[in-house]
Structure formats: C-alpha cells, structure tokens
XYZ file of C-alpha atoms in Angstrom:
666
model
C 13.469 15.153 35.741
C 14.853 11.771 34.983
C 18.219 11.284 33.148
C 17.988 10.618 29.499
C 19.429 7.074 30.359
C 16.762 6.549 32.719
C 13.982 7.468 30.331
C 15.428 4.951 27.774
C 15.593 2.474 30.369
C 11.840 2.638 30.736
C 11.599 1.479 27.183
C 13.998 -1.413 27.849
C 12.016 -2.602 30.910
C 8.729 -2.414 29.321
C 9.912 -4.214 26.400
C 11.782 -7.048 27.852
C 8.769 -7.345 30.520
C 6.061 -7.675 27.755
C 7.949 -10.081 25.832
C 8.614 -12.133 28.827
C 4.811 -12.047 29.782
C 3.805 -13.031 26.218
C 6.785 -15.631 26.157
C 6.955 -14.180 22.545
C 8.654 -11.361 20.864
C 11.840 -9.582 19.946
C 13.274 -7.588 22.798
C 16.686 -7.050 21.190
C 15.942 -4.106 18.906
C 13.900 -2.158 21.394
C 16.504 -2.337 24.175
C 19.259 -1.488 21.447
C 17.272 1.624 20.052
C 16.070 3.043 23.375
C 18.534 5.770 23.469
C 18.036 6.871 19.859
C 14.251 6.565 20.397
C 14.453 8.762 23.618
C 16.405 11.596 21.793
C 14.149 11.657 18.619
C 11.008 11.490 20.495
C 11.646 13.891 23.341
C 13.812 16.414 21.505
C 12.533 16.591 17.697
C 9.443 14.473 16.714
C 6.436 16.736 16.316
C 3.400 14.779 17.207
C 0.291 15.174 19.349
C -0.663 12.053 21.411
C -4.154 13.357 21.883
C -4.672 13.811 18.119
C -2.703 10.974 16.347
C -3.980 12.214 13.050
C -2.974 15.853 13.129
C -2.145 16.601 9.441
C 1.164 18.319 10.008
C 2.702 15.874 12.420
C 6.024 14.263 11.767
C 5.903 10.428 10.733
C 7.512 7.961 12.505
C 8.105 4.559 10.895
C 9.524 1.397 12.562
C 10.690 -0.484 9.415
C 12.195 -3.261 11.604
C 8.714 -3.925 12.942
C 9.578 -7.119 14.778
C 10.813 -4.652 17.467
C 7.101 -3.428 17.956
C 7.597 -3.097 21.774
C 9.751 0.020 21.007
C 7.052 1.740 19.487
C 4.286 0.505 21.766
C 6.717 1.771 24.866
C 7.016 5.064 23.051
C 3.304 5.678 22.444
C 2.356 4.544 26.053
C 4.943 6.679 27.635
C 4.423 9.815 25.700
C 0.780 9.899 26.365
C -1.128 8.057 23.494
C -4.239 6.229 24.463
C -2.387 2.884 24.816
C -2.847 1.832 28.368
C -0.474 -0.453 30.448
C -2.903 -3.159 30.182
C -2.423 -3.217 26.376
C 1.418 -3.708 26.834
C 0.746 -6.409 29.587
C -1.376 -8.193 26.726
C 1.251 -7.851 24.075
C 0.811 -10.351 21.122
C -2.607 -11.365 22.589
C -5.912 -11.123 20.642
C -7.506 -7.534 20.176
C -4.887 -6.122 22.607
C -3.979 -3.139 20.521
C -0.475 -4.345 20.899
C 0.025 -6.978 17.959
C 3.113 -8.890 17.465
C 4.123 -6.378 14.461
C 2.690 -2.600 14.179
C -0.401 -2.541 12.680
C -1.878 0.856 11.355
C -5.556 1.099 12.586
C -5.041 -1.069 15.486
C -2.838 1.081 17.588
C -3.051 4.954 17.824
C 0.006 6.509 16.452
C 1.192 3.700 14.323
C 1.549 5.210 10.885
C 1.959 1.941 8.744
C 2.016 -1.805 9.374
C 5.626 -3.233 9.314
C 7.170 -6.328 9.749
C 8.162 -7.616 5.979
C 11.734 -5.978 6.373
C 12.204 -3.111 3.944
C 8.743 -2.316 3.142
C 8.547 0.177 6.043
C 11.539 2.010 4.824
C 9.922 2.264 1.356
C 6.489 3.312 3.015
C 8.469 6.200 4.731
C 9.910 7.143 1.347
C 6.325 7.366 0.091
C 5.214 9.566 3.030
C 8.178 11.907 2.537
C 7.198 12.103 -1.209
C 3.509 12.794 -0.232
C 4.862 15.737 2.060
C 7.066 16.981 -0.744
C 4.027 16.808 -3.475
C 1.400 18.253 -1.168
C 3.958 21.082 -0.065
C 4.336 22.010 -3.736
C 0.952 21.831 -4.401
C -0.464 23.993 -1.381
C 2.353 26.000 0.275
C 2.400 29.633 -0.948
C 4.782 32.608 -0.148
C 4.712 33.272 3.529
C 2.326 30.114 4.001
C 3.958 26.893 4.832
C 1.004 24.882 5.407
C 2.794 21.329 4.757
C 6.217 21.274 6.417
C 7.093 18.068 8.430
C 9.607 15.324 8.572
C 9.569 11.454 8.052
C 11.699 9.638 10.223
C 12.379 5.941 9.813
C 14.113 3.368 12.036
C 15.521 0.373 10.177
C 17.775 -2.403 10.544
C 20.149 -4.653 8.773
C 17.444 -6.800 7.402
C 15.693 -3.887 5.855
C 18.793 -3.100 3.991
C 19.279 -6.439 2.720
C 16.059 -6.572 1.199
C 15.734 -5.625 -2.348
C 12.886 -3.105 -1.780
C 15.357 -0.939 0.162
C 17.433 -0.383 -2.848
C 14.383 0.437 -5.253
C 12.867 2.833 -2.976
C 16.009 4.521 -1.610
C 17.587 5.117 -4.937
C 14.325 7.105 -6.028
C 14.314 8.949 -2.830
C 17.940 9.980 -3.380
C 17.073 11.070 -7.049
C 13.910 13.013 -5.999
C 16.083 14.855 -3.283
C 13.386 14.213 -0.369
C 15.253 16.354 2.246
C 12.520 15.871 4.976
C 13.055 12.044 4.956
C 15.757 10.950 7.702
C 16.598 7.332 8.215
C 18.173 5.989 11.456
C 20.012 2.776 10.900
C 20.429 0.495 13.642
C 23.850 -0.824 12.921
C 24.225 -3.735 15.215
C 25.532 -6.394 13.106
C 23.187 -9.018 14.235
C 20.220 -11.112 12.727
C 18.411 -14.240 13.576
C 21.152 -16.399 12.176
C 23.918 -14.596 13.979
C 26.465 -11.931 12.936
C 25.659 -10.646 9.682
C 29.599 -10.095 8.728
C 29.120 -13.708 7.195
C 26.650 -12.471 4.557
C 26.128 -8.781 4.700
C 29.457 -6.876 4.107
C 27.895 -3.921 2.017
C 29.489 -0.580 2.222
C 26.390 0.859 3.573
C 27.325 4.528 3.924
C 28.961 4.269 0.340
C 25.747 2.819 -1.143
C 23.553 5.747 0.141
C 26.076 8.479 -0.969
C 25.782 6.800 -4.457
C 22.031 7.169 -4.197
C 22.418 10.792 -3.356
C 21.717 10.650 0.309
C 23.462 12.624 2.941
C 25.130 10.056 5.295
C 26.545 10.764 8.785
C 28.600 7.759 9.859
C 29.724 5.967 13.072
C 27.101 7.597 15.460
C 27.272 6.315 18.848
C 23.773 5.124 19.263
C 24.050 4.746 23.000
C 25.442 8.374 23.571
C 22.467 10.728 23.619
C 24.416 13.753 22.735
C 25.985 12.313 19.665
C 22.615 11.308 18.506
C 21.240 14.548 19.003
C 23.964 16.221 17.083
C 23.445 13.657 14.056
C 19.821 14.532 13.867
C 20.512 18.178 13.737
C 22.980 17.630 11.137
C 20.580 15.666 9.193
C 17.752 18.357 9.449
C 20.059 20.899 8.196
C 20.529 19.259 4.948
C 17.322 20.089 2.920
C 18.098 18.774 -0.762
C 18.378 15.314 -0.105
C 17.349 12.459 2.277
C 19.783 11.599 5.350
C 20.885 8.209 6.680
C 22.347 8.338 10.299
C 24.290 5.176 10.785
C 24.123 4.494 14.576
C 26.284 1.681 15.957
C 24.182 0.005 18.803
C 24.470 -3.304 21.001
C 21.364 -5.285 20.451
C 19.820 -6.105 23.732
C 21.673 -3.179 25.454
C 21.606 -3.700 29.124
C 21.248 -7.607 29.168
C 24.564 -8.397 30.547
C 24.785 -12.026 29.379
C 23.108 -12.087 25.948
C 23.541 -8.387 24.675
C 25.583 -8.301 21.368
C 24.469 -11.742 20.278
C 21.607 -13.204 18.213
C 20.192 -14.902 21.403
C 18.445 -11.563 22.221
C 17.108 -10.893 18.924
C 13.847 -12.855 18.835
C 13.238 -14.545 22.296
C 12.493 -13.700 25.823
C 15.501 -13.102 27.947
C 14.299 -15.181 30.994
C 13.518 -14.420 34.551
C 17.218 -14.605 35.513
C 18.575 -12.380 32.591
C 15.742 -10.002 33.342
C 16.741 -9.737 36.958
C 20.407 -9.293 35.814
C 19.377 -6.634 33.437
C 17.551 -4.437 36.047
C 20.565 -4.822 38.197
C 22.748 -3.769 35.236
C 20.775 -0.776 34.227
C 19.689 0.254 37.897
C 16.180 -0.208 37.068
C 14.730 -0.972 40.587
C 10.937 -0.956 39.518
C 8.702 -4.059 39.313
C 7.567 -5.473 35.911
C 5.223 -2.681 34.193
C 5.820 -0.294 36.882
C 6.857 3.275 35.697
C 7.721 6.067 38.186
C 5.759 9.311 37.887
C 9.032 11.197 37.390
C 9.554 9.116 34.168
C 6.233 9.378 32.868
C 6.732 13.339 33.351
C 9.875 13.092 31.526
C 8.191 11.321 28.465
C 5.009 13.204 28.588
C 4.366 14.715 24.986
C 0.859 15.956 25.541
C 1.200 19.603 26.312
C 4.208 19.982 23.830
C 2.228 18.281 20.944
C -0.966 20.406 21.894
C 1.023 23.478 21.581
C 2.611 22.297 18.161
C -0.786 21.457 16.647
C -2.242 24.839 17.704
C 0.449 26.587 16.289
C 0.097 24.845 12.951
C -3.764 25.631 13.124
C -2.897 28.973 13.384
C -1.072 28.851 10.435
C -4.089 27.133 9.007
C -6.268 29.806 9.818
C -3.944 32.448 8.196
C -3.695 30.423 5.148
C -7.396 30.234 4.895
C -7.613 33.775 5.119
C -5.265 34.247 2.141
C -6.220 31.223 0.089
C -9.689 30.042 1.132
C -10.414 27.639 -1.706
C -7.081 25.964 -1.335
C -7.467 25.587 2.410
C -10.821 23.877 1.913
C -9.234 21.543 -0.547
C -6.393 20.774 1.656
C -8.838 19.940 4.478
C -11.224 17.894 2.169
C -8.214 15.887 0.751
C -6.619 15.163 4.266
C -10.026 13.999 5.523
C -10.053 11.304 2.386
C -13.200 12.927 0.749
C -13.663 13.170 -3.073
C -14.641 16.232 -4.536
C -18.460 17.056 -4.248
C -19.015 17.098 -7.970
C -16.907 13.995 -8.865
C -19.673 11.340 -8.789
C -21.826 13.568 -11.273
C -19.012 14.058 -13.628
C -17.947 10.482 -13.491
C -21.415 9.241 -14.204
C -21.635 11.726 -17.220
C -18.474 10.295 -18.654
C -19.791 6.901 -18.123
C -22.897 7.648 -19.951
C -20.899 9.043 -22.763
C -18.753 5.910 -22.950
C -21.669 3.587 -23.230
C -22.934 5.780 -26.078
C -19.664 5.962 -27.877
C -19.648 2.515 -29.461
C -15.867 2.721 -29.482
C -13.709 -0.404 -29.853
C -10.126 -0.079 -28.325
C -7.741 -1.842 -25.827
C -8.819 -1.234 -22.452
C -5.426 0.101 -21.525
C -6.564 2.913 -24.052
C -9.886 3.265 -22.555
C -8.206 3.428 -19.053
C -6.177 6.590 -20.450
C -9.558 8.058 -21.858
C -10.981 7.638 -18.408
C -8.132 9.320 -16.649
C -8.615 12.097 -19.157
C -12.198 12.399 -18.189
C -11.726 11.970 -14.408
C -8.510 13.580 -13.900
C -9.526 17.260 -14.151
C -11.959 16.585 -11.236
C -9.368 14.727 -8.909
C -6.367 16.978 -7.931
C -5.547 14.352 -5.229
C -4.837 11.795 -8.119
C -1.078 11.220 -8.516
C -0.050 8.606 -11.093
C 3.088 6.787 -12.493
C 4.422 3.912 -13.940
C 7.388 1.487 -13.615
C 9.210 2.634 -16.783
C 6.027 1.522 -18.873
C 4.151 4.889 -19.244
C 3.619 4.682 -22.888
C 2.483 0.969 -22.699
C 0.391 1.508 -19.456
C -1.178 4.526 -20.810
C -1.049 6.014 -17.220
C -0.038 9.550 -18.439
C -3.068 11.909 -19.293
C -3.146 15.216 -20.743
C -2.819 17.313 -17.692
C -0.001 15.443 -16.164
C 3.190 17.123 -14.939
C 6.332 15.044 -13.693
C 7.151 15.448 -9.972
C 10.947 16.133 -9.918
C 13.631 17.064 -7.304
C 13.402 20.674 -8.689
C 9.455 20.826 -8.955
C 7.266 19.005 -6.705
C 4.192 20.531 -7.943
C 3.230 17.683 -10.114
C 1.127 14.482 -10.278
C 3.237 11.983 -12.198
C 5.990 10.023 -10.939
C 8.592 8.135 -13.398
C 9.174 5.313 -10.920
C 11.865 3.585 -13.072
C 11.966 -0.259 -13.186
C 11.151 -0.727 -9.467
C 7.632 -2.586 -9.237
C 8.214 -3.421 -5.435
C 9.423 -0.287 -4.503
C 6.849 1.623 -6.433
C 3.961 -0.287 -4.923
C 5.403 -0.017 -1.244
C 5.958 3.657 -2.025
C 2.352 4.198 -3.155
C 1.396 2.680 0.261
C 3.281 5.216 2.150
C 1.670 7.932 0.045
C -1.804 6.751 0.511
C -1.239 6.226 4.332
C 0.262 9.844 4.537
C -2.949 11.141 3.087
C -4.159 13.840 0.622
C -3.275 11.726 -2.269
C -4.877 8.870 -4.135
C -1.721 7.048 -5.945
C -2.208 4.882 -8.954
C 0.569 3.416 -10.968
C 1.102 0.918 -13.666
C 3.151 -2.244 -14.934
C 2.434 -5.334 -16.862
C 0.213 -7.579 -15.098
C 2.844 -10.365 -15.065
C 5.228 -8.128 -13.089
C 2.712 -7.847 -10.320
C 4.524 -10.776 -8.943
C 7.517 -8.401 -8.318
C 5.163 -6.068 -6.324
C 3.061 -8.881 -4.719
C 3.995 -8.425 -1.093
C 3.375 -4.854 -1.146
C -0.056 -5.522 -2.772
C -0.673 -7.568 0.090
C 0.411 -5.058 2.587
C -1.949 -2.541 0.771
C -4.977 -4.863 1.120
C -4.121 -5.789 4.748
C -3.682 -1.892 5.811
C -6.773 -0.935 3.789
C -5.064 1.708 1.858
C -6.742 3.358 -1.237
C -4.670 3.014 -4.208
C -5.204 1.959 -7.948
C -2.852 -0.624 -9.354
C -3.064 -0.491 -13.178
C -1.911 -3.736 -14.506
C -1.849 -3.825 -18.396
C -0.934 -6.377 -20.837
C -3.331 -8.605 -18.914
C -3.261 -11.944 -20.958
C -1.803 -14.190 -23.963
C -3.594 -11.349 -25.900
C -0.147 -9.277 -25.568
C 1.073 -11.861 -28.436
C 4.608 -11.590 -29.551
C 6.432 -10.919 -26.321
C 5.756 -14.455 -25.355
C 5.346 -16.401 -22.237
C 7.682 -14.443 -20.144
C 5.294 -11.670 -20.383
C 1.845 -13.538 -20.729
C 0.299 -13.691 -17.358
C -1.367 -16.853 -16.722
C -1.775 -17.535 -12.816
C -1.735 -13.871 -11.866
C -5.494 -13.089 -11.885
C -6.673 -15.886 -9.651
C -3.519 -15.348 -7.442
C -4.383 -11.565 -7.097
C -8.073 -12.505 -6.274
C -6.887 -14.831 -3.440
C -5.607 -11.534 -1.497
C -8.653 -10.641 0.935
C -9.617 -6.940 0.719
C -8.346 -6.632 -2.895
C -10.886 -5.581 -5.620
C -9.698 -7.179 -8.930
C -11.363 -5.688 -12.121
C -10.955 -6.894 -15.577
C -13.016 -4.737 -17.774
C -14.419 -5.651 -21.227
C -14.786 -2.259 -22.880
C -14.836 1.447 -22.191
C -17.781 1.474 -20.202
C -16.757 -0.941 -17.759
C -13.328 0.635 -17.629
C -14.921 3.739 -16.324
C -17.055 1.965 -13.881
C -14.056 0.333 -12.671
C -11.937 3.286 -12.283
C -14.947 5.242 -10.614
C -15.250 2.211 -8.033
C -11.583 2.063 -7.375
C -11.342 5.816 -6.690
C -14.367 5.863 -4.593
C -13.061 2.822 -2.433
C -11.641 4.186 0.697
C -11.263 0.718 2.511
C -8.813 -1.039 0.306
C -6.601 -1.206 -3.006
C -8.000 -1.996 -6.504
C -6.500 -3.737 -9.354
C -7.334 -2.862 -12.907
C -6.360 -5.585 -15.435
C -6.313 -4.046 -19.022
C -5.743 -5.452 -22.366
C -3.131 -4.467 -25.044
C -5.569 -5.689 -28.007
C -8.595 -4.129 -29.044
C -11.968 -5.109 -27.402
C -15.401 -4.697 -29.041
C -17.916 -2.194 -27.447
C -20.702 -4.082 -25.895
C -24.610 -2.784 -25.805
C -26.337 -2.199 -22.892
C -29.158 -0.645 -21.187
C -29.098 2.029 -18.691
C -29.976 -0.550 -15.928
C -27.037 -2.862 -17.242
C -24.677 0.032 -17.015
C -25.781 0.604 -13.349
C -25.324 -2.955 -12.684
C -21.560 -3.059 -13.904
C -20.535 -1.500 -10.233
C -22.017 -4.664 -8.663
C -18.997 -6.808 -10.158
C -21.407 -8.880 -12.251
C -24.444 -8.560 -14.421
C -26.622 -10.148 -17.160
C -24.933 -8.548 -20.454
C -27.029 -10.417 -23.055
C -30.240 -12.359 -22.726
C -31.603 -14.922 -25.322
C -34.887 -14.609 -27.141
C -36.102 -17.752 -25.295
C -35.613 -19.328 -21.949
C -31.927 -19.702 -21.455
C -30.643 -23.344 -21.294
C -27.110 -22.197 -20.244
C -25.083 -19.291 -18.997
C -21.510 -18.174 -20.268
C -19.539 -16.115 -17.876
C -16.401 -14.129 -18.905
C -14.303 -11.047 -18.220
C -12.157 -8.495 -20.157
C -11.104 -9.682 -23.588
C -13.162 -12.971 -23.326
C -16.579 -11.180 -23.015
C -16.694 -10.602 -26.687
C -15.913 -14.217 -27.424
C -18.675 -15.215 -25.137
C -21.310 -13.060 -26.858
C -20.018 -14.651 -30.124
C -20.375 -18.279 -28.674
C -23.832 -17.184 -27.497
C -24.823 -16.099 -30.602
C -23.881 -19.174 -32.320
C -25.442 -21.572 -29.902
C -28.780 -19.621 -30.281
C -28.770 -20.179 -34.010
C -28.293 -23.994 -33.090
C -31.219 -23.889 -30.984
C -29.504 -23.357 -27.524
C -30.542 -19.923 -26.015
C -27.747 -19.025 -23.755
C -27.411 -16.037 -21.196
C -24.204 -14.114 -21.147
C -22.826 -12.661 -17.898
C -20.086 -10.191 -17.496
C -18.095 -10.513 -14.316
C -15.590 -7.645 -14.274
C -14.895 -8.199 -10.537
C -15.546 -11.497 -8.913
C -14.934 -10.031 -5.453
C -17.455 -7.153 -6.055
C -20.028 -9.804 -7.477
C -19.656 -12.192 -4.365
C -19.916 -9.312 -2.086
C -23.652 -8.685 -3.170
C -26.687 -10.122 -1.515
C -27.894 -13.438 -2.262
C -30.951 -12.340 -4.104
C -28.919 -10.345 -6.664
C -26.404 -13.181 -7.251
C -29.118 -15.731 -7.798
C -30.818 -13.184 -10.250
C -27.678 -13.228 -12.247
C -26.802 -16.958 -11.817
C -30.084 -18.795 -10.841
C -29.973 -22.345 -9.413
C -32.049 -23.797 -12.380
C -29.262 -22.517 -14.831
C -26.940 -25.331 -13.839
C -25.059 -25.420 -17.155
C -22.521 -22.739 -16.466
C -19.309 -22.159 -18.608
C -16.809 -19.606 -17.796
C -14.164 -18.431 -20.135
C -11.005 -16.250 -19.346
C -7.612 -16.199 -20.618
C -6.126 -17.116 -17.178
C -5.750 -20.258 -14.902
C -9.241 -21.576 -14.270
C -9.171 -21.490 -10.382
C -11.225 -18.273 -9.791
C -14.419 -19.671 -11.369
C -14.957 -23.021 -9.567
C -16.959 -21.014 -6.958
C -19.360 -20.010 -9.571
C -19.674 -22.818 -12.263
C -21.263 -25.490 -9.948
C -21.213 -29.249 -10.276
C -22.250 -29.086 -14.037
C -19.963 -26.368 -15.207
C -16.590 -25.926 -17.034
C -14.079 -23.485 -17.587
C -12.393 -22.586 -20.876
C -9.159 -21.226 -19.640
C -5.441 -21.861 -19.616
C -3.580 -24.751 -17.844
C -0.077 -23.951 -19.253
C 2.145 -21.041 -20.365
C 1.328 -19.097 -23.435
C 3.718 -18.717 -26.628
C 5.343 -16.202 -28.647
C 2.926 -15.304 -31.761
C 0.401 -12.619 -32.673
C -2.383 -12.588 -30.359
C -4.966 -14.299 -32.640
C -2.492 -17.191 -33.191
C -1.842 -17.603 -29.425
C -5.610 -17.684 -28.629
C -6.008 -20.374 -31.343
C -3.175 -22.336 -30.263
C -4.092 -22.205 -26.470
C -7.874 -23.252 -27.261
C -9.437 -20.139 -26.298
C -11.904 -19.823 -29.007
C -15.526 -19.336 -29.864
C -15.526 -23.000 -31.233
C -14.152 -24.199 -27.675
C -16.722 -22.393 -25.777
C -19.360 -23.600 -27.770
C -18.388 -27.031 -27.609
C -18.058 -26.846 -23.782
C -21.755 -25.557 -23.441
C -23.169 -28.158 -25.927
C -21.314 -31.110 -24.375
C -22.780 -30.311 -20.977
C -26.307 -29.610 -22.399
C -26.258 -33.082 -23.785
C -24.435 -34.773 -20.843
C-alpha cells in the first residue's frame, strides 16, 4: 500500500500533466486539495464506481469547478469508467473531461460547476433533498435515505453572493448531512485575496448557524481525517471545515502564488515538481500499487449491497413506500398522473372561469398536487403573491422535514441554484416562485438548469405591465425574450385556466430541462375551444379563433394579450377583414413542431401577421415575416392601474386593429 501522500501525489501528477498537455486549465486547486481529497475519498465517501447512480450514495460537489482535474483524477483512480485516454484528452472535444465538470458528460460528476458559488448552493439543495426524502420515507428501524453531501469550495465561491443566500438557509434548516470543505489558500486569479477579501469566514458561518472547524492543516492527512470525523458527529447543523492549503502544492517555484492558479506549469516546473514530490513516473503513468490504494470498486459494491439489503427489508415492511421511492428516484411520474391531469384540463375548459393566471396556477396545483408526492414547492418570500402554496402543503423546517414546501426568503438566486441541486439529487420535482422581473437575480442558475437539463418549474408571476401600481421597477419588459434566448428552457405564458393547466402538465412531464411559467396578476378572460384545440395547446401554438371567411391576416399573442387579440379580430371582422387568432403560449414548443404543423397554423400565404405581447418585441421576429408587425413595448412601464398603463404604453385593441389594417392596405 502506498503512503497517503504518495496517493495524493498521483492526483497532483495527473492534474499538472493533463493541464500541460492541453496547454490550458487550472493545476493549482487540484494540487492544493489533493491531500484533503485523498482522505475524503478513501476514508469516508460512500460511492460505487460501478454504479454512479446508486440512490443512497454520498454526493460530492466540486464547487470550485475550475479545478476539474481534481475530480477527473479521483474518478479515474477510484475505478469509474473514465479511462486514461480521457485524461490525456482533457479539455478536448467530446473527451468526457471538459474544462469544467459537466453532469451527464462524466460518470460520477453530480453537477455542472464553474460559475463560482453555485456548486455550493447545489450541494445545499442535494442535502436538502436528502433531508426531505428521509423525512418522507424513513420509518422506525428503516433508514432508507441516509447519506452525506460533501462540497469542496474556494475563496471565489465564498465571495459570490449566492453562497450567502444558500448557506444562510442551510443553517436555518439545520442540514446536518452537509459538510463543506473550504480551500483556504488565500489566492485568486488577481493575486492574494487579502486585498479584497478579508471576511471573518468562520464567524460568518457561525452566524448562519453552521458548525465550524477552523485552521485545519489541509496537507496533514490525520488532521483532515479528524476534522471530517468531527463534522460528521454534529448532526443538527451543517459543518464547514476551514482547511489551510498551499495552492499548487509541490510546484517549488510557483506554489502559493496566483501564477499556478490558471496556467500550465511548464516543462521545467513540472520536472522540478516531480523531483520535489519524489514522483518518479512518466506523464500519465500510475503504478499498480497506487491504483490499488485508490480502488473503491470492492468497497463501493459492498456499501451498495448493504443498502440494497436495507431496501429489501424496507420493501417487506413498507411495500408501497418502497415502490414509490424507486419510482421517484427513477424520475418516473405516477402511473395515473396523466389521466388525472387530463381530467383536470377538461374540467378547466368547461369551467368558463376568468381569473389571474397566477390564481389559475394555484388551482392547477390543487388539482395535480395530490397525485404528485415528489412535488416540492416554494417561493422567494412571495408565497401569497405567487400562489405557490396549495391546500396540502406543509412547510419543511429544521425540526420537521416531512413536508413539501420551502420558505426560501428573499433569495431568488440561491433558491434557483438550490432547486437545481434538489432536482439533480433525484426523487423530487422542485418548483418555486418569484416575480418575473426578479428572474434577473436568478438568471445564471436558470441558465445552469437549462444547461444541465434538470427538471424544475420556475413560477414567475406579475408577468407584465399589467401588475400596475408597483411601477417600472417591478414591471418586466425584456424578461420574456431574454429567457427565451436560453437554450433548452421552455417558456410558457398561458392565457387562461386551460392553457395554465396544460403548461403545468408539460412542465412536470418534461424530464430533460426546466420550464418557466409566466403568469399574470390581473384577471384574464376564459377562451372557448374545441377538444382538438385543447389538445393542440401542448404543441406550443395553435389556431384559437378562425373567422367566418378566408382569413386575410393573423394575430398572434400570449398570456394577457390573447384576449386583446380576440377583441381586435372581432372588430376587424366587423370591418370586413377576417382574421385568424393564434395563441402561442410557448414559442419554443411551437418552433419544435414539424414544418407541416407550423405551416398549418401560420401558412405562408397569410403574410400579414401581427404579434401582440406586453414585452420587448424581439421574440416575434422569427414568426412575423417581412410583412408583419409587433405591438409590444420598446421602453419601461409606469406606475398606475393596469388599464391606464396599457393605454399609456399603446397596448390596446385599437393599436392592434391599426397595425393589421395598415399592413392590409400597404
């Protein structure tokens, strides 16, 4: 058996050699944290390289994701399906070892990290999911859900505001299975952080309610082991281990400087490092004894086998719960959900009820929620405004995790990143709300949700100038088109209860990415539809109103402007201009349909097309063509009742009628 330092040096060697070969990357963090990683992975981490998705594994998050060669080295050495060829191709196309870890690309990577602080927030979400699932499933004598979340983080993670949001909530909720290990090396890209980061980090985390272990020598394996044992012994709050390390440990001429943070060491320094560490092996050469010291396959198989024995005992005692747990962890919806959802949609269409779509959303939650135990909701201190609480909600607290609702507080960014972690953990479909205008606070976490393809539902209410008196600070203008620019994000803006129910069903059923529901504050009229039209809503766009004669033009709209479009079409028809009305609750879904369907809704010979939406017009230029127009917003809103703001901003029936007539006569 190799010594602990020698095992850690294998990580250092692989990291510096891969960065050198790629001529790109960050060797400093992997070399500095190698000793900590060796202790955690070999003495504590419960994982099975042969089955990276084992449900009760410990989760490991590298929040300082620029140090990606650390996790790639650990995965390779411990026995995951990550061959040496992948390490040699570090940062190359389709290598499995991208510049920052990406979930789905590399077996054993739990989340995509790189935007600093978000991995830490994801880890909070994973620990929170573990706590909730344990509360929902564990029974006396049967601890089916019982694992830790470990997170490596650096100075940059702690400087990012999202770390404050997420870690404050983690302390309040007492997430005792969350252990953060802070790489306190005092170095960032610009140099020593003492010039701009002098926080009392231990004091800060104690104020959050964390258990803090200070001044641990990150290069002393026994000190690290003792610290992790102490952290695991504290079960009523999360723990932060502050580990002092030297960035680039082992590189004699550049260690402890910003020069080792994000650049290859160079051939001469790599040779000097080999001599300093006593590493006598060629690049990418690992001795058998080192592989044996790292190999976690037998240990991981035994750990998973022991858990599966617990699962079978649990199944014998609680067969329905066991089946539900396995279904939820597989990401499958309840067998009867689609049937119940469709019944609700049919009732919604028959109800003829006018209301704000945010209230329709709450009605949908009351209709769908009883059939979706995996649904966990929340709001960023706007529960009563977002209408995200439904009749069977119970709050998750530090004392009682058997709930399905989280009061996130005013933490939009942290909330969204935590939701990402919950979704990645599995067994939970998270949804949560804020005002649409505050999606800007959360935007990078929304982008990461789309990049990772996680299943989450972002409920954004007060979706337009129609919110009225709160004024332009709260009235979203550019937000709908900017969200639509994010790849793999479905944005829904429904116009009534039926469309809201269909949007919710689509968002819940979608397993390969997040969805946004943009919902109104003001009441919206119910729209009459045939059964075929109701079915077509899920395609993102459909013909809502067909005139009595061959249409001369088409008006497209979403949300609160669909009613306005219908009114304009009725006036135009009275004036001798038959007009088709197309509701497009999701442009992304509509554009994903086949060409025949799209052309049936927007035929080429209907060249006069007018789109109307209470937002910046950019989303619509793909659909209106050369002879079209958009009735939208080019500037900010105003503080006044909604009707007055619509009138002042030119979003009126008359404006739509004029836009159509001017193009018909052009």
